[in-house]
Amino acid sequence: MEVAAPEPARGGGNPLKNMFRMRETGLIAIIVLLFAVMSFASPYFLTWVNMRAMAMAFAVEGVVVVGMTILLISGGIDLSVGSVTALAMVIAGWLFLQGVDPWVASGISIASCTAIGAFMGFFVTRIGLHHFIVSLAVMVIARGICLLATGGRPLGLYTLPPEFKFIGQGSIGPLPLVIIIFLVVVLAFDFMLRRTTMFRKVFYTGSNEKAAAYSGIKTKKVIFLTTTLCSALCGFAGIIYMARFGSAQPTFGIGMELNVIAAAVIGGASLSGGSGTIFGAILGTILLSVVSSSLALLDVSVYWQDIIRGSILLSAVSIDHYLHKIRA
Amino acid sequence: MTDDVILKISHVSKSFGAVQALNGVDFELRKGEIHALAGENGAGKSTLMNIIDGILQPDSGEILLDGQVVRISSPAEAQKLGIGFVHQEISLCPDVSVAENIFMAATNVSRAFLTDYQALQRDAGVILSQLADIDPSWPVRELSISNQQLVEIAKALTLDCRVLILDEPTAALTEKEAQVLFQIMRRLADRGISIIYISHRMAEIFDNCDRVSVFRDGRYIVTHKVRDIQPGTIVNAMVGRMIDNLYPAKMTAAQTSDEIILKVSNLSEAVRFNGISFELKKGEILGFAGLIGSGRSEIVKGICQLEGTVTGDTWLNGQKLALKHYSDSIAAGMVYLSEDRKGDGVFLDMSISANVSALKLGQVSGPLGIINTDKEDGQAEKLGHMLNLKHGQLSDPVSSLSGGNQQKVAIAKMLSVDPKLIFLDEPTRGVDIGAKSEIHRILRDLARSGVGIIVISSELPELIGVCDRVLVVREGSISGEVAGDAMTEENIMHLASVLETQKKTA
């Protein structure tokens, strides 16, 4: 044997590649930088009240980001998250107004959202339609149900018992319960995604569905379950929102899907599946949220915020694409 | 054949990441010659052809066409320069008619705004009639694989090419069809068209080509006039050493056993295969030969419930199997190594460790389904060491490895479950020679240790060199079996194609 197989490529060649290899590091650096700049630009920024408000703003959405990230890793996508979150509120709120116990109403509502996820999963895995199309249809249908059931007006739930409202409005010590729930969900799913066999199969499936099938993995079942899980988490988020607002808002979460997908993708999830982390996705959520809040504090027009958010997404995806190319 | 050089490749190099696919390669094609390219898989033949066809760009070096330096930026550009490439894989649009498939390429280089379909249909008809009896109005889907191959060739011929590249065109053809193709090739050469002919079959090269150039490990080795040399000269140049020690020693008479690992009885599938029965004895390596599309892969995929709805009985080590899903097959100890490594064999962007553990995660996890990463790395480390895997970190993605090492990861994945039987489909496709003979040695060691080994390969020398016995599959059934001295390329090819010739003459 004269010519040995070439040594595999190691890290080290391209410094840019190495710097971005740890995407989380990059995101943390950007967030810290933003904090530093903002604390000079606005004296109000680095106050407890503002920090708390920002955290409250992204915490519930963060729960949806978790579901979306897992779904993206499995190779799917869900455009219906905003509508389904609103539908969760509307179902629970409507049942409550019919005299159902709010806890029971919430349980039914989350179960319904889970069923919606299973419904989409069925169309994707059994009928063979694309996630994009199925969830687009469900996005419109769910919104339609919300508007139909409420006549387009928010349901005021003034009589919600205080112990229920506590989920969305209460605090344990200095920490709002919403943030504690968020942390628990994030930590639990982050751990499971990294370390359990169940979620490892999600990575195998998203990375190469055929290779996963050739490894004995029931890929359709995996995709069905990630689709269902995402909707179930939307249901859960919807209930928290309802407890926080004390009302059910049929128009809530319009455009949420874009924010959620953007956060996951900025955090390293790939639309072609197989990669992504919860930690990264949450950093993506925090980044977008800090940017929004900063722009608001700086009195920048809301319309600018969308433009900037879109630009951040485009840059993140471009960098991702470039890195994939030089790695290949 | 004249001595005018039409195409000259000068010091061309190309690398993919860390893999040097071509290393300062030279090549010369004369007007009107049939020039064979020989070399093992991974020798760089395909890369060179892809550069000539503009699919890939060289990192350095020059291409000269008629003495002029040219830059071929795309296949369309190559077509304009008169270079036609018939790929090994068929790339036709299956739902569209034969004629339209042929037009597709022709209209692409046409400068006219409107296409004269009638003229093109006529031309297509004329060219097709030389090749085979194919109706130009049929959809390609309806044609047999061999006829599709001929349509591919017809497609290249409509372009008025001066250089025609044929990449293993006979792989899917019967003996008779191949002979027709060779006659056509000779006619084209007489008209002044230069043909680059890639084949693994020595007999074809010696019967039909004028010159042969040999490549090995991305380097140009030598060019000979075919009439001046013997096949052994080429084989030795391809391998870079004597052929004798390329393959590991076979099973000796003393090692034969009556113990049966796998018994398959009357296995059938709706369309893919029919009435398959065979046995695999302990210690032997059994080969499956057959043309592309003959059903050899489908049979083994059927046995382990990867594909198709199968009827018939299977016994593994005397136990009758009732598998519902491939995961049952894995649990029973029967695993399948895919022929398409990048497509479905490995998870390219996942770590080496995660790839190796994919078949049975339960082995590296605790009771709650929590993966023990030390255990997972340990498993990859152990199997990697056993297979002599050359790797960086175990956390590196598999895409960072060379083809041969990627294949070793795929094999490690199979071995991670301590299988009783492994089906290996094209186990050394796209693997460099060093890794290739290592893989062969591993297979022999596994067989000796009592693991059942069934190898499918399109490379007959590989089957003959590695297997103790070869079953030949033709159109979904076993057409014969060869063993010992009867294992020759001629006998296998005969069994793979003879029935159809008989049918036609009958």
PDB file of C-alpha atoms in Angstrom, chain A residues 209-219, chain B residues 300-308 322-338 344-345 358-360 410 413-415 417 419 421-424:
ATOM      1  CA  GLU A 209     -34.435   9.869   7.114  1.00  0.00           C
ATOM      2  CA  LYS A 210     -33.493   6.968   4.882  1.00  0.00           C
ATOM      3  CA  ALA A 211     -30.348   6.142   6.825  1.00  0.00           C
ATOM      4  CA  ALA A 212     -32.463   6.254   9.986  1.00  0.00           C
ATOM      5  CA  ALA A 213     -34.946   3.810   8.474  1.00  0.00           C
ATOM      6  CA  TYR A 214     -31.957   1.651   7.494  1.00  0.00           C
ATOM      7  CA  SER A 215     -30.939   1.732  11.139  1.00  0.00           C
ATOM      8  CA  GLY A 216     -34.247   0.264  12.200  1.00  0.00           C
ATOM      9  CA  ILE A 217     -35.735   3.532  13.409  1.00  0.00           C
ATOM     10  CA  LYS A 218     -39.454   4.016  12.830  1.00  0.00           C
ATOM     11  CA  THR A 219     -39.006   7.410  11.243  1.00  0.00           C
TER      12      THR A 219
ATOM     13  CA  VAL B 300     -31.634  -9.147   0.871  1.00  0.00           C
ATOM     14  CA  LYS B 301     -33.676  -6.077   1.751  1.00  0.00           C
ATOM     15  CA  GLY B 302     -36.722  -8.315   1.628  1.00  0.00           C
ATOM     16  CA  ILE B 303     -35.126 -10.867   3.932  1.00  0.00           C
ATOM     17  CA  CYS B 304     -34.545  -8.275   6.617  1.00  0.00           C
ATOM     18  CA  GLN B 305     -37.877  -6.476   6.087  1.00  0.00           C
ATOM     19  CA  LEU B 306     -36.432  -3.228   4.826  1.00  0.00           C
ATOM     20  CA  GLU B 307     -38.448  -3.129   1.655  1.00  0.00           C
ATOM     21  CA  GLY B 308     -41.336  -4.853  -0.019  1.00  0.00           C
ATOM     22  CA  ALA B 322     -41.275 -13.706  11.954  1.00  0.00           C
ATOM     23  CA  LEU B 323     -40.116 -10.172  11.278  1.00  0.00           C
ATOM     24  CA  LYS B 324     -42.489  -7.269  10.900  1.00  0.00           C
ATOM     25  CA  HIS B 325     -40.069  -4.393  10.636  1.00  0.00           C
ATOM     26  CA  TYR B 326     -36.355  -3.956  10.056  1.00  0.00           C
ATOM     27  CA  SER B 327     -35.931  -3.215  13.772  1.00  0.00           C
ATOM     28  CA  ASP B 328     -37.022  -6.832  14.432  1.00  0.00           C
ATOM     29  CA  SER B 329     -34.337  -7.985  12.061  1.00  0.00           C
ATOM     30  CA  ILE B 330     -31.723  -5.967  13.948  1.00  0.00           C
ATOM     31  CA  ALA B 331     -32.965  -7.426  17.210  1.00  0.00           C
ATOM     32  CA  ALA B 332     -32.626 -10.914  15.712  1.00  0.00           C
ATOM     33  CA  GLY B 333     -29.032 -10.089  14.734  1.00  0.00           C
ATOM     34  CA  MET B 334     -29.470  -9.625  11.008  1.00  0.00           C
ATOM     35  CA  VAL B 335     -28.255  -6.294   9.598  1.00  0.00           C
ATOM     36  CA  TYR B 336     -27.971  -4.696   6.165  1.00  0.00           C
ATOM     37  CA  LEU B 337     -25.157  -2.415   5.002  1.00  0.00           C
ATOM     38  CA  SER B 338     -26.556  -0.113   2.345  1.00  0.00           C
ATOM     39  CA  ASP B 344     -28.692   6.051   3.399  1.00  0.00           C
ATOM     40  CA  GLY B 345     -25.671   4.409   5.017  1.00  0.00           C
ATOM     41  CA  ALA B 358     -27.547   4.264  15.814  1.00  0.00           C
ATOM     42  CA  LEU B 359     -28.706   0.653  15.456  1.00  0.00           C
ATOM     43  CA  LYS B 360     -29.087  -0.122  19.126  1.00  0.00           C
ATOM     44  CA  ALA B 410     -21.000   2.230   8.453  1.00  0.00           C
ATOM     45  CA  LYS B 413     -22.478   0.582  13.017  1.00  0.00           C
ATOM     46  CA  MET B 414     -23.389  -2.919  11.804  1.00  0.00           C
ATOM     47  CA  LEU B 415     -20.911  -4.588  14.134  1.00  0.00           C
ATOM     48  CA  VAL B 417     -25.018  -4.979  17.620  1.00  0.00           C
ATOM     49  CA  PRO B 419     -24.717  -9.377  14.474  1.00  0.00           C
ATOM     50  CA  LEU B 421     -25.474 -12.166   9.901  1.00  0.00           C
ATOM     51  CA  ILE B 422     -24.492  -9.129   7.832  1.00  0.00           C
ATOM     52  CA  PHE B 423     -25.674  -8.340   4.330  1.00  0.00           C
ATOM     53  CA  LEU B 424     -23.170  -6.044   2.661  1.00  0.00           C
TER      54      LEU B 424
END
